[in-house]
PDB file of C-alpha atoms in Angstrom:
ATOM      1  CA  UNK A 184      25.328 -20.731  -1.499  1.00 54.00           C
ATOM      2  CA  UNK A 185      25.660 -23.595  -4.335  1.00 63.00           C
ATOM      3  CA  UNK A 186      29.202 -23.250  -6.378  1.00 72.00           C
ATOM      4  CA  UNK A 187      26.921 -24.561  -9.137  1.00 79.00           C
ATOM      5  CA  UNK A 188      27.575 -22.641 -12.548  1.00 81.00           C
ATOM      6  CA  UNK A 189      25.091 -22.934 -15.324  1.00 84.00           C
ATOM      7  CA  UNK A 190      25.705 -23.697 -18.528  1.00 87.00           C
ATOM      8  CA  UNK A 191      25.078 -21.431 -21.458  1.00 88.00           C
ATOM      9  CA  UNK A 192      21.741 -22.908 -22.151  1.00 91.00           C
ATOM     10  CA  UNK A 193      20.616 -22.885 -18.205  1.00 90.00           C
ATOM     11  CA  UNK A 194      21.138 -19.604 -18.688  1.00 90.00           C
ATOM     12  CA  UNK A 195      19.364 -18.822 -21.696  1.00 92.00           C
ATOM     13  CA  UNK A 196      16.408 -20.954 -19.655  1.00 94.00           C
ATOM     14  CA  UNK A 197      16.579 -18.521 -17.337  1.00 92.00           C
ATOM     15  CA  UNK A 198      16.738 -15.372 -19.204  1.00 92.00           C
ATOM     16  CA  UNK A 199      13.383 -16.374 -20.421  1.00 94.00           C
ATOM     17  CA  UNK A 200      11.949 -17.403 -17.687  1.00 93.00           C
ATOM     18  CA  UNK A 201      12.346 -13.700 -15.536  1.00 92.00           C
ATOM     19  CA  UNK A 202      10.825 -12.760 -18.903  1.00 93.00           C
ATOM     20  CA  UNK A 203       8.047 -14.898 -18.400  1.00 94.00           C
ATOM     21  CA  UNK A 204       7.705 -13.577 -14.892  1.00 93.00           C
ATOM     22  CA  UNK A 205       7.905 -10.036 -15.763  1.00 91.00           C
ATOM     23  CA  UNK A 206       5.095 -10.047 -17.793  1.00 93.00           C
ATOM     24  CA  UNK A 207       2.934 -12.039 -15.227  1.00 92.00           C
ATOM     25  CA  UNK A 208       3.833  -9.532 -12.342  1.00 91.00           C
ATOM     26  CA  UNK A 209       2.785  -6.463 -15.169  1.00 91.00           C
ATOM     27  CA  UNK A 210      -0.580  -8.023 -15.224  1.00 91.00           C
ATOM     28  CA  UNK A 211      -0.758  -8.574 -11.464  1.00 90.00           C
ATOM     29  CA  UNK A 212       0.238  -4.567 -11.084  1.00 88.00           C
ATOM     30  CA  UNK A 213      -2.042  -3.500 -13.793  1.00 87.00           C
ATOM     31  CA  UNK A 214      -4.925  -5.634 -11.898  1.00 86.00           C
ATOM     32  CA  UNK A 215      -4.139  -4.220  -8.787  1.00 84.00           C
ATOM     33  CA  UNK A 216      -4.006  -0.481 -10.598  1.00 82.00           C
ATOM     34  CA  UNK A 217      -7.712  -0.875 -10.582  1.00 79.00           C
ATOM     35  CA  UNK A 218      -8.225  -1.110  -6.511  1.00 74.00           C
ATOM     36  CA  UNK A 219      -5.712   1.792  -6.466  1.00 71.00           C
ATOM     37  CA  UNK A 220      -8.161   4.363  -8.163  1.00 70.00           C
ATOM     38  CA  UNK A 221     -11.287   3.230  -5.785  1.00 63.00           C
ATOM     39  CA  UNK A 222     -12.996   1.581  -8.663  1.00 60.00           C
ATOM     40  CA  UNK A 223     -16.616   1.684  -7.946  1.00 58.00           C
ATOM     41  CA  UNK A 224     -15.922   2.411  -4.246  1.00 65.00           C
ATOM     42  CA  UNK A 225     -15.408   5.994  -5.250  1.00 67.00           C
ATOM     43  CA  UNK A 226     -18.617   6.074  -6.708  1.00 64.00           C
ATOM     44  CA  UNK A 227     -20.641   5.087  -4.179  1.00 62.00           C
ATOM     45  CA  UNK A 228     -18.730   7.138  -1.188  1.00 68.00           C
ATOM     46  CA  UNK A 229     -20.643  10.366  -2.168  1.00 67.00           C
ATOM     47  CA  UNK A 230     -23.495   8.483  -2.968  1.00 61.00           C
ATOM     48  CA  UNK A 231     -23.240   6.796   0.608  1.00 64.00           C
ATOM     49  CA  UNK A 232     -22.208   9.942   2.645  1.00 64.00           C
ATOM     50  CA  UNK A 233     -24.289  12.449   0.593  1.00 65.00           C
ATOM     51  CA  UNK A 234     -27.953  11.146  -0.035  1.00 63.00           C
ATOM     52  CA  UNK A 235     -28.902   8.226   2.108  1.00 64.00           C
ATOM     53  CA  UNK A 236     -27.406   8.291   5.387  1.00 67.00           C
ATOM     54  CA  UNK A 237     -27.758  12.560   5.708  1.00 66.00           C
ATOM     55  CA  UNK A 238     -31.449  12.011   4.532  1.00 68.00           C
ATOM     56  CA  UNK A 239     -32.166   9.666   7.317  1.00 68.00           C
ATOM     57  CA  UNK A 240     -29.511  11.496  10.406  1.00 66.00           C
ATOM     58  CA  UNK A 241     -32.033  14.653   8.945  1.00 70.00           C
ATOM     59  CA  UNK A 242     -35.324  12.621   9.737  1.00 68.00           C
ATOM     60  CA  UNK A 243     -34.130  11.102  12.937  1.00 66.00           C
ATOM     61  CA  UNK A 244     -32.701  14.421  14.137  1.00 65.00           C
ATOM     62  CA  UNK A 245     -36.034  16.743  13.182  1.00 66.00           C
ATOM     63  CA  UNK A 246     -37.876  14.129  14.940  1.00 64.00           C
ATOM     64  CA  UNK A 247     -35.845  15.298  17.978  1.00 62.00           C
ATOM     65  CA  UNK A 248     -36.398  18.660  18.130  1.00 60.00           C
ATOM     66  CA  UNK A 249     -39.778  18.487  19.005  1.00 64.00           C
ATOM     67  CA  UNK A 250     -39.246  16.533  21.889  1.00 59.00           C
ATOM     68  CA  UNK A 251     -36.204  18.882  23.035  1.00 59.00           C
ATOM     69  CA  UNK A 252     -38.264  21.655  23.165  1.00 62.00           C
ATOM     70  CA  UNK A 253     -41.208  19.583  25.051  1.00 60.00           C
ATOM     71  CA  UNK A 254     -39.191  18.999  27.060  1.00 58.00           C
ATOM     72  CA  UNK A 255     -37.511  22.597  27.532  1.00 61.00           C
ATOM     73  CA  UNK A 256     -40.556  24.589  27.658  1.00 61.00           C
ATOM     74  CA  UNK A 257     -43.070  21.698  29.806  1.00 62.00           C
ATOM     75  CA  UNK A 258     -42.605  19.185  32.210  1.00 61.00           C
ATOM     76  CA  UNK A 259     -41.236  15.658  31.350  1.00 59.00           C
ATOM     77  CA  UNK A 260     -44.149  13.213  30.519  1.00 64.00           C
ATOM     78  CA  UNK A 261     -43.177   9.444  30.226  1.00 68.00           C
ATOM     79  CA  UNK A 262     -44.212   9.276  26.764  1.00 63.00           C
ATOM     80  CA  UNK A 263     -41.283  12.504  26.249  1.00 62.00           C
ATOM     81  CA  UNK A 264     -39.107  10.260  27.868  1.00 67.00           C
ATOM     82  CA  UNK A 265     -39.109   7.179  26.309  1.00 67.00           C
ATOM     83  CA  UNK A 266     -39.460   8.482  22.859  1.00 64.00           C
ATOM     84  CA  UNK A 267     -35.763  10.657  23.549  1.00 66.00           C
ATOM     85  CA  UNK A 268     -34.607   7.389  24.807  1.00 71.00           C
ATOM     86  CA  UNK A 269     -36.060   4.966  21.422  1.00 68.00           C
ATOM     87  CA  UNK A 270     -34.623   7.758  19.114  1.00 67.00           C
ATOM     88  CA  UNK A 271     -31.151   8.197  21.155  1.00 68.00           C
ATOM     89  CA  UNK A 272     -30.893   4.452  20.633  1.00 70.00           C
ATOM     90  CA  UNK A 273     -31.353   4.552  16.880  1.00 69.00           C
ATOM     91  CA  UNK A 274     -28.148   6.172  16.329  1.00 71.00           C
ATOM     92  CA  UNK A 275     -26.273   3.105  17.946  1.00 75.00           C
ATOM     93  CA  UNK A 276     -27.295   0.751  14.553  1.00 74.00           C
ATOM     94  CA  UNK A 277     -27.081   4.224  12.418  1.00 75.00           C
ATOM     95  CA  UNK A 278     -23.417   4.507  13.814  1.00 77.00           C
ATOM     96  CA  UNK A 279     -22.475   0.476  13.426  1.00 80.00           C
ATOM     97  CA  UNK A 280     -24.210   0.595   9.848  1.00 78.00           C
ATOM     98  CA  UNK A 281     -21.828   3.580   8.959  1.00 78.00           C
ATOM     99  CA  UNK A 282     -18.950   2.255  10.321  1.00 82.00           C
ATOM    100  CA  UNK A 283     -18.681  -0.805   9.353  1.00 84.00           C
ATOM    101  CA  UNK A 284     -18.418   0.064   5.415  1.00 82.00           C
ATOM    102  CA  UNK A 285     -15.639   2.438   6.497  1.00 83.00           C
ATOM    103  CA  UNK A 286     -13.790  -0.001   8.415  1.00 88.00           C
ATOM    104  CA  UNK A 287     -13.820  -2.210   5.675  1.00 85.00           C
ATOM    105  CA  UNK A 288     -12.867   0.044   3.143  1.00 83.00           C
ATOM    106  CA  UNK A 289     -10.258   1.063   5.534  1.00 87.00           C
ATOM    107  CA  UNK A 290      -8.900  -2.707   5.076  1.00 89.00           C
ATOM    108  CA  UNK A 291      -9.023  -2.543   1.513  1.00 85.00           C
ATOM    109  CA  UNK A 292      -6.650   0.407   1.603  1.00 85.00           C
ATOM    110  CA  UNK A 293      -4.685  -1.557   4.468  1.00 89.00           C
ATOM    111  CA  UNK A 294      -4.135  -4.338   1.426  1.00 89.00           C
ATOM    112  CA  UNK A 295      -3.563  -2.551  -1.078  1.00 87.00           C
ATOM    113  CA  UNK A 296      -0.633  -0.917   0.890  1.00 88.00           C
ATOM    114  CA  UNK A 297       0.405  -4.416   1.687  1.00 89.00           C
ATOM    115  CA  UNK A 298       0.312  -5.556  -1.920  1.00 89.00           C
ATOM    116  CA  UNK A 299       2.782  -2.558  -2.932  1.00 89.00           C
ATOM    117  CA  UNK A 300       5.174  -2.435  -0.271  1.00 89.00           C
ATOM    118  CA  UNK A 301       7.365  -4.807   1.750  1.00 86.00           C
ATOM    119  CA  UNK A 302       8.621  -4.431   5.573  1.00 80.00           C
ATOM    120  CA  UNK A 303      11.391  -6.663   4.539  1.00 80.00           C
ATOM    121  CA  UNK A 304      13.073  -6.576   0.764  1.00 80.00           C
ATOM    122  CA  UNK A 305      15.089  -9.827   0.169  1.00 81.00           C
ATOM    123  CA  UNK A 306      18.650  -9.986   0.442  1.00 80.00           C
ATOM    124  CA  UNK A 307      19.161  -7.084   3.857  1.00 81.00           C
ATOM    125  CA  UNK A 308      19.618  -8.300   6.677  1.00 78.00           C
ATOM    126  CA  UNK A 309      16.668  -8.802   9.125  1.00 77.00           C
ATOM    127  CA  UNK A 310      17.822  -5.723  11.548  1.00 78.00           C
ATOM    128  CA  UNK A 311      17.022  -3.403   8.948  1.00 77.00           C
ATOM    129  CA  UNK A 312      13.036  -2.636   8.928  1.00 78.00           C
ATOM    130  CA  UNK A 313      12.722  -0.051   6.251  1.00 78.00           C
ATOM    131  CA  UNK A 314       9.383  -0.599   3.827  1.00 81.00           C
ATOM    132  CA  UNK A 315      10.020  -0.246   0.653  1.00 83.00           C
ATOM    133  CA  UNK A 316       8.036  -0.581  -2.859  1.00 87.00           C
ATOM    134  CA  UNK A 317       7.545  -3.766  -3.662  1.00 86.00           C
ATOM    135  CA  UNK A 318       8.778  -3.701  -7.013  1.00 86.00           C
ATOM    136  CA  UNK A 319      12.886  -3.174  -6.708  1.00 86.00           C
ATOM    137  CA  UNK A 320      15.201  -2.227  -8.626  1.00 86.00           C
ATOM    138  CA  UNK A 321      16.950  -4.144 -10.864  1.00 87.00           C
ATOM    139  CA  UNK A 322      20.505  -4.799 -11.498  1.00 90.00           C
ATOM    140  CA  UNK A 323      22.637  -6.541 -14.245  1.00 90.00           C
ATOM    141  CA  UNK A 324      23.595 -10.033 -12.408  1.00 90.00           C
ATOM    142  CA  UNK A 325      27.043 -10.508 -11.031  1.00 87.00           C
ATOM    143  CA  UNK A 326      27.543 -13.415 -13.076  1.00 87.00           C
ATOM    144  CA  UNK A 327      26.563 -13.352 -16.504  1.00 87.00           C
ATOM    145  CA  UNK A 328      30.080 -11.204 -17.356  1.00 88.00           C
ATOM    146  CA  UNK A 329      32.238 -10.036 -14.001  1.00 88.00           C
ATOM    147  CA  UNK A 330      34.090  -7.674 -16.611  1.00 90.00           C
ATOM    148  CA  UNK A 331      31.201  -6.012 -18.019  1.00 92.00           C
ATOM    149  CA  UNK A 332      29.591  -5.779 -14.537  1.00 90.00           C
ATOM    150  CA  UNK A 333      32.112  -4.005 -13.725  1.00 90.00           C
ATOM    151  CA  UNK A 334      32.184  -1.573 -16.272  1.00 91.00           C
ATOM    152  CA  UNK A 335      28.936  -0.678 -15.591  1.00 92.00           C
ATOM    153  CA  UNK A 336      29.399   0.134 -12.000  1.00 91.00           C
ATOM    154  CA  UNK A 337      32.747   2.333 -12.802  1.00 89.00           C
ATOM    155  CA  UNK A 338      30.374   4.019 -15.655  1.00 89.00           C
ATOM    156  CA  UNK A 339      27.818   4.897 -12.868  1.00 88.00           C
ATOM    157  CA  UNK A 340      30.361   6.120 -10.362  1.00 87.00           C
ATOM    158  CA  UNK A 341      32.301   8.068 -12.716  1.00 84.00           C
ATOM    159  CA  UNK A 342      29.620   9.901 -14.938  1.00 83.00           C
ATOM    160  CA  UNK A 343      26.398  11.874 -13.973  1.00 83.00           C
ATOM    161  CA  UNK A 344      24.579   9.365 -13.234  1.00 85.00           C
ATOM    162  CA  UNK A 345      25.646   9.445  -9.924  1.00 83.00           C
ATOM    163  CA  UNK A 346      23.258  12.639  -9.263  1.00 79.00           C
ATOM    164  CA  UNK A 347      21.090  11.647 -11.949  1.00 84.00           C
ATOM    165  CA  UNK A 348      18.513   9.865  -9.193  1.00 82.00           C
ATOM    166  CA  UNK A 349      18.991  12.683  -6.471  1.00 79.00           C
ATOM    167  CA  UNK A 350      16.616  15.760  -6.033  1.00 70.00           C
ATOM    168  CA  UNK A 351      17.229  18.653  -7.519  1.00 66.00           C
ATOM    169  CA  UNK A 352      17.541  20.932  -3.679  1.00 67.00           C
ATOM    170  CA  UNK A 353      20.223  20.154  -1.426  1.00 68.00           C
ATOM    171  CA  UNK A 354      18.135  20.157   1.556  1.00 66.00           C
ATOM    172  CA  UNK A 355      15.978  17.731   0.052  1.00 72.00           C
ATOM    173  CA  UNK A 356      18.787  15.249  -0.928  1.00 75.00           C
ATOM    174  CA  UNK A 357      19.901  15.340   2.094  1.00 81.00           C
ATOM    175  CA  UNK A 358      17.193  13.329   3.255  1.00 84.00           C
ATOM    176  CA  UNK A 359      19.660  10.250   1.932  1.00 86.00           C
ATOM    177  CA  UNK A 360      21.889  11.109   4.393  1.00 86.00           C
ATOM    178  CA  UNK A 361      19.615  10.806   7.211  1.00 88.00           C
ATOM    179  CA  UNK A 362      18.568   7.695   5.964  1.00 87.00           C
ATOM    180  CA  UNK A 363      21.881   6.290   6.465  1.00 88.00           C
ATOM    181  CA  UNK A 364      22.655   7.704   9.612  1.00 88.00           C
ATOM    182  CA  UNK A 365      19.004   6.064  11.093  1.00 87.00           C
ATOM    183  CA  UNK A 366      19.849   2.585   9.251  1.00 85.00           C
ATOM    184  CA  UNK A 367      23.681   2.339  10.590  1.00 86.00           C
ATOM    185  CA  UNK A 368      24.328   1.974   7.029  1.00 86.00           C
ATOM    186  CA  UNK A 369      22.698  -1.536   6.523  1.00 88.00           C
ATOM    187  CA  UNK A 370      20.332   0.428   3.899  1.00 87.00           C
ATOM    188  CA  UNK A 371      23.239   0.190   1.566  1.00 89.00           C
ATOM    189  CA  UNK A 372      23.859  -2.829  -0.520  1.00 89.00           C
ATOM    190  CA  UNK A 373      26.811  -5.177   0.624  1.00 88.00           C
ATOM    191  CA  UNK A 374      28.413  -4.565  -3.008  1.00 88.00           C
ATOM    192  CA  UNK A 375      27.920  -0.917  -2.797  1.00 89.00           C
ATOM    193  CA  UNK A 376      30.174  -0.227  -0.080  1.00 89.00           C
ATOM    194  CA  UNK A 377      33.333   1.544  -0.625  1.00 85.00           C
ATOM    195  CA  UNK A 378      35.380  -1.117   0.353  1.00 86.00           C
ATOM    196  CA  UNK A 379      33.777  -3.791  -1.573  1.00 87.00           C
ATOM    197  CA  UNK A 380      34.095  -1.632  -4.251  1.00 87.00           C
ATOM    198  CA  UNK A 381      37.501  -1.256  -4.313  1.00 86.00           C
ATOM    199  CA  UNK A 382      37.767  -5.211  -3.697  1.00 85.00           C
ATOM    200  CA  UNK A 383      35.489  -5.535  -6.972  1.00 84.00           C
ATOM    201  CA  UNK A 384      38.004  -2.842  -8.549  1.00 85.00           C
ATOM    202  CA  UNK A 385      35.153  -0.797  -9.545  1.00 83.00           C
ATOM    203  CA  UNK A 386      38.387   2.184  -7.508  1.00 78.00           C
ATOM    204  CA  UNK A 387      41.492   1.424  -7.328  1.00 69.00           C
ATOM    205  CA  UNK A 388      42.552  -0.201  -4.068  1.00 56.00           C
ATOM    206  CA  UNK A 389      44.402   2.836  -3.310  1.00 52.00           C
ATOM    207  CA  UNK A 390      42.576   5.535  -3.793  1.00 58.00           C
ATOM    208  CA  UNK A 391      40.114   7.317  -2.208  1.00 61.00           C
ATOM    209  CA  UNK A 392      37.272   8.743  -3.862  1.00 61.00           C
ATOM    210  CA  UNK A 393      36.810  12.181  -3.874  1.00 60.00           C
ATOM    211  CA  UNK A 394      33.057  12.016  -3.934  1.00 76.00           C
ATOM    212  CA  UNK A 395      32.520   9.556  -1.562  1.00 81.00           C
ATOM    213  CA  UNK A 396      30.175  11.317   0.318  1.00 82.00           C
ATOM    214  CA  UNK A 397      27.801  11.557  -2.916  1.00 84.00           C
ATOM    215  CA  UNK A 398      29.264   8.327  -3.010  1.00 87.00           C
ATOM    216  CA  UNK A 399      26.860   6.877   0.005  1.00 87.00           C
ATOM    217  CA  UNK A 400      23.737   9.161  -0.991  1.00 88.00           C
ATOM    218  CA  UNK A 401      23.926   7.167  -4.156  1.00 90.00           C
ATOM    219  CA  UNK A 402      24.405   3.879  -3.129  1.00 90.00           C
ATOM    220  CA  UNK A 403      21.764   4.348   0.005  1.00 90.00           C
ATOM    221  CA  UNK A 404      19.164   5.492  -2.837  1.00 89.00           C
ATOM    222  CA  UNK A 405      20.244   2.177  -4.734  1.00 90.00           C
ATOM    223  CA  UNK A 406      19.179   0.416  -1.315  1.00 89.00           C
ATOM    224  CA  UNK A 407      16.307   2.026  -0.445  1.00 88.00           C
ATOM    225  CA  UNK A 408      14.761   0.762  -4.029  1.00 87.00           C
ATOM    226  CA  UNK A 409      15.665  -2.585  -2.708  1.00 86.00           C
ATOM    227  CA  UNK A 410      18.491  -2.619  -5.352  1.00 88.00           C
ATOM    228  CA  UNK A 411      21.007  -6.262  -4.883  1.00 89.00           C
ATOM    229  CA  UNK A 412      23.751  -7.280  -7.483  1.00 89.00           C
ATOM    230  CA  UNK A 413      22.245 -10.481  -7.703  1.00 90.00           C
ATOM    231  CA  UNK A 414      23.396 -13.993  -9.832  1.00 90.00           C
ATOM    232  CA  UNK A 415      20.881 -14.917 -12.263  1.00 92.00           C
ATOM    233  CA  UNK A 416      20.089 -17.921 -10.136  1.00 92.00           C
ATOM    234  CA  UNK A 417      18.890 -15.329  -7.350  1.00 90.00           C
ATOM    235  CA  UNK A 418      17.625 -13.295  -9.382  1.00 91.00           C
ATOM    236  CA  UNK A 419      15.243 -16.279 -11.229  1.00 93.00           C
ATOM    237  CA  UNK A 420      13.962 -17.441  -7.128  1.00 92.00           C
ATOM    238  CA  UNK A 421      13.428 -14.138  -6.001  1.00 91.00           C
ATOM    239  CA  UNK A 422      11.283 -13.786  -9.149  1.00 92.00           C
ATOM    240  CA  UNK A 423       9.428 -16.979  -8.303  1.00 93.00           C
ATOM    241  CA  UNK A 424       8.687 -15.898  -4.960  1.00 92.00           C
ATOM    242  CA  UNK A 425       7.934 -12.210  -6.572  1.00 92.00           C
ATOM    243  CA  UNK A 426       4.827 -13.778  -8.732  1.00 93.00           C
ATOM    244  CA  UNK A 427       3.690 -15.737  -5.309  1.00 94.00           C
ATOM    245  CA  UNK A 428       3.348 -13.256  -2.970  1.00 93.00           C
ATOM    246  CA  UNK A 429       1.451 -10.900  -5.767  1.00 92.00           C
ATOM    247  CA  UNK A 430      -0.848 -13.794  -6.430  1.00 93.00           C
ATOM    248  CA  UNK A 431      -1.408 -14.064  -2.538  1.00 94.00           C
ATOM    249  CA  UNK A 432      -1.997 -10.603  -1.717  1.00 91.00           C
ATOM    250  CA  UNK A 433      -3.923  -9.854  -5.014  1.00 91.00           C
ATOM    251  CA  UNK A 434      -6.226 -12.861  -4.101  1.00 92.00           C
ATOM    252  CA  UNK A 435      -6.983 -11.442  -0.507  1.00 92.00           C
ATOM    253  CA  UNK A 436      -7.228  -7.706  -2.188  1.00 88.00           C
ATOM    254  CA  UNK A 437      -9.887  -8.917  -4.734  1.00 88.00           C
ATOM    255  CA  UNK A 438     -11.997 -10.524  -1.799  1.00 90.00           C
ATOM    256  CA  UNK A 439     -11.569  -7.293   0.107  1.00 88.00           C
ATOM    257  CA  UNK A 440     -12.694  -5.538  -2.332  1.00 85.00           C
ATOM    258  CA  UNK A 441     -15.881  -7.602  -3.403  1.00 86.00           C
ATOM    259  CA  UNK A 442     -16.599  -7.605   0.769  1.00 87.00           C
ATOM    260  CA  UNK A 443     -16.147  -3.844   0.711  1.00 84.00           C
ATOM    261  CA  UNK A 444     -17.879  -3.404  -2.314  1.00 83.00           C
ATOM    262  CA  UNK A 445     -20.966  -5.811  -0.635  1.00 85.00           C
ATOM    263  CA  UNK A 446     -21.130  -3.902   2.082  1.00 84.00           C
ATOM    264  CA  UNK A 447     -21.351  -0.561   0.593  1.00 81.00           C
ATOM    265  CA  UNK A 448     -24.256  -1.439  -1.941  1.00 82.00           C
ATOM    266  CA  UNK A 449     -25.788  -3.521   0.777  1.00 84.00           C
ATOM    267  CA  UNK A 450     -26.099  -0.562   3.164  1.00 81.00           C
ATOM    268  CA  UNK A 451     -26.825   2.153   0.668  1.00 79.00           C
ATOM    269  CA  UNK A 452     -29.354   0.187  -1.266  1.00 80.00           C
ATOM    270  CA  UNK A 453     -31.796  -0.294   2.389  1.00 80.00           C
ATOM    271  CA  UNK A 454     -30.616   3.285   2.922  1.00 77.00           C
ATOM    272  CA  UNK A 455     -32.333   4.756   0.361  1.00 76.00           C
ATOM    273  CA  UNK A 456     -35.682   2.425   1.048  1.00 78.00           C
ATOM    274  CA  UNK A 457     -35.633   3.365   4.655  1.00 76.00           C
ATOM    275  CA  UNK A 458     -35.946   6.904   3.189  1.00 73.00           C
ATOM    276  CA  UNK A 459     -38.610   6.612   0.816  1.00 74.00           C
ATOM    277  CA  UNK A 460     -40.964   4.858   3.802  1.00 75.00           C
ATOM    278  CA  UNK A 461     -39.969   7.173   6.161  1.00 71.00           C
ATOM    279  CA  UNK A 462     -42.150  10.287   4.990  1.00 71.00           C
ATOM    280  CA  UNK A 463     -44.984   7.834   5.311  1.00 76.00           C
ATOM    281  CA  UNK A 464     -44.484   5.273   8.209  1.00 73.00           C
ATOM    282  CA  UNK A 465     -42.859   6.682  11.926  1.00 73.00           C
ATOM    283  CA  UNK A 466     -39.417   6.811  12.232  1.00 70.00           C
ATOM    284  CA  UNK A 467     -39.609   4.706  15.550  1.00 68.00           C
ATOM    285  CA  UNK A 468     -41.392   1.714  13.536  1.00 74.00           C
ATOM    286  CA  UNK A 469     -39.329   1.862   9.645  1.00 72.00           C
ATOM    287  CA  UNK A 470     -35.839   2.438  11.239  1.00 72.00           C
ATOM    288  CA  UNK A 471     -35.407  -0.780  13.686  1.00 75.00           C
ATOM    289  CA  UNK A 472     -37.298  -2.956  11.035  1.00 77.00           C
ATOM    290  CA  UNK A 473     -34.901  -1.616   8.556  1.00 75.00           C
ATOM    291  CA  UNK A 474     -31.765  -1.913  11.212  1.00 75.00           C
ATOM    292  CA  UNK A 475     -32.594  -5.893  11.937  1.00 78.00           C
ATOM    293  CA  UNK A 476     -32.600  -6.541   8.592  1.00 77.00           C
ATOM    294  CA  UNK A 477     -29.105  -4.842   7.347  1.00 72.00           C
TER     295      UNK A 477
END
């Protein structure tokens, strides 16, 4: 790491800039809050699943009865035969035409998942795979006043605030602890740890605290919402890179999302035509026209 130390007005620069950048990521997030609530996917899922593709599964299926019990209650003619077969082979587009609006709306999901969490928050080392929200937590930087950093951190480890982010059942908060155990304790920040806490004189370098086990559940909930004490300088490139990798995945979650939204109008719109010829024209004939052109 640079010694570098920025002046007072790099540091005002700064300031302003994460500004800058926090309200850019709030408009990413609040874009993004759209896909979250299904949009006008949700709309057309019942729409989909309800009307169009029961109506025709109905028609194709009512058209098989007839030729079950033919075949049940008579001998098998050729013309029973291959008809079973040509409307047993319908199902295989009716299947790929239903699936394949899932499986992309399956994606979308997949995306938005990837837009909100990370396998790997900045600043942990690279053995530790825990995914967390993409959005971390944020702490006053190391540098802008050692002695008031400071403060804070005794403040937090020596008031309420300690259980403030823990739930309210035991058995429940002991979930932290587990957490720790599983991680070998790389969930926890490298300037949360009791002895670099004592080295930053946030305890004394004799004593020992008597909450220390709280201690650890606190600081392992500080790392599992990716929470660093960063400089300001960090703090401004992780930023940067922050408002990057939003406008990446929000770019590939908006073309999902027209794709799945394609799709899903696409297949519903010749859905619902299929079913308005198919009271008048044979199943056999509408449905494989219909099929080669979806």
């Amino acid at each position: 790491m640079s010694e570098y130390l920025p002046n007072a007005d790099d540091r005002q620069a700064m300031r302003a800039f994460l500004a800058r950048t926090e309200v850019r990521l709030s408009t990413m997030h609040r874009i993004a809050g759209v896909f979250l609530n299904g949009a006008g996917l949700l709309i057309l899922f019942p729409v989909f699943f309800r009307d169009a593709i029961s109506d025709i599964n109905s028609v194709v299926l009512n058209n098989l009865a007839p030729l079950y019990d033919r075949a049940q209650h008579t001998r098998l003619t050729t013309s029973t035969i291959v008809d079973s077969i040509l409307y047993l082979a319908l199902f295989i587009p009716f299947l790929i035409t239903l699936t394949i609006p899932i499986y992309a709306f399956y994606l979308l999901l997949k995306d938005i998942v990837y837009f909100y969490f990370a396998g790997h928050s900045p600043g942990f080392t690279e053995k530790l795979f825990n995914p967390r929200f993409v959005l971390s937590g944020l702490a006053f930087s190391t540098d802008e006043s050692p002695e008031t950093k400071r403060e804070i951190m005794k403040h937090q480890y020596e008031s309420d605030l300690i259980t403030f982010i823990f739930p309210f059942a035991q058995h429940e908060a002991s979930y932290y602890d587990q957490v720790k155990t599983q991680t070998e304790d790389f969930i926890i920040p490298e300037t949360r740890k009791i002895e670099a806490l004592r080295e930053a004189g946030v305890f004394a370098a004799t004593e020992e605290p008597a909450s220390q086990h709280e201690f650890n559940r606190f600081n392992t909930a500080l790392g599992l919402a990716g929470f660093l004490d960063r400089t300001l300088i960090e703090e401004v490139a992780r930023s940067e890179i922050s408002v990057v990798r939003n406008a990446l995945c929000l770019r590939r979650l908006v073309l999902r999302y027209i794709k799945a939204l394609l799709m899903f109008v696409w297949t519903t719109l010749l859905s619902f035509i299929l079913v308005s010829f198919l009271s008048k024209v044979p199943p056999l004939i509408i449905l494989p026209i219909g099929y080669v052109i979806w």
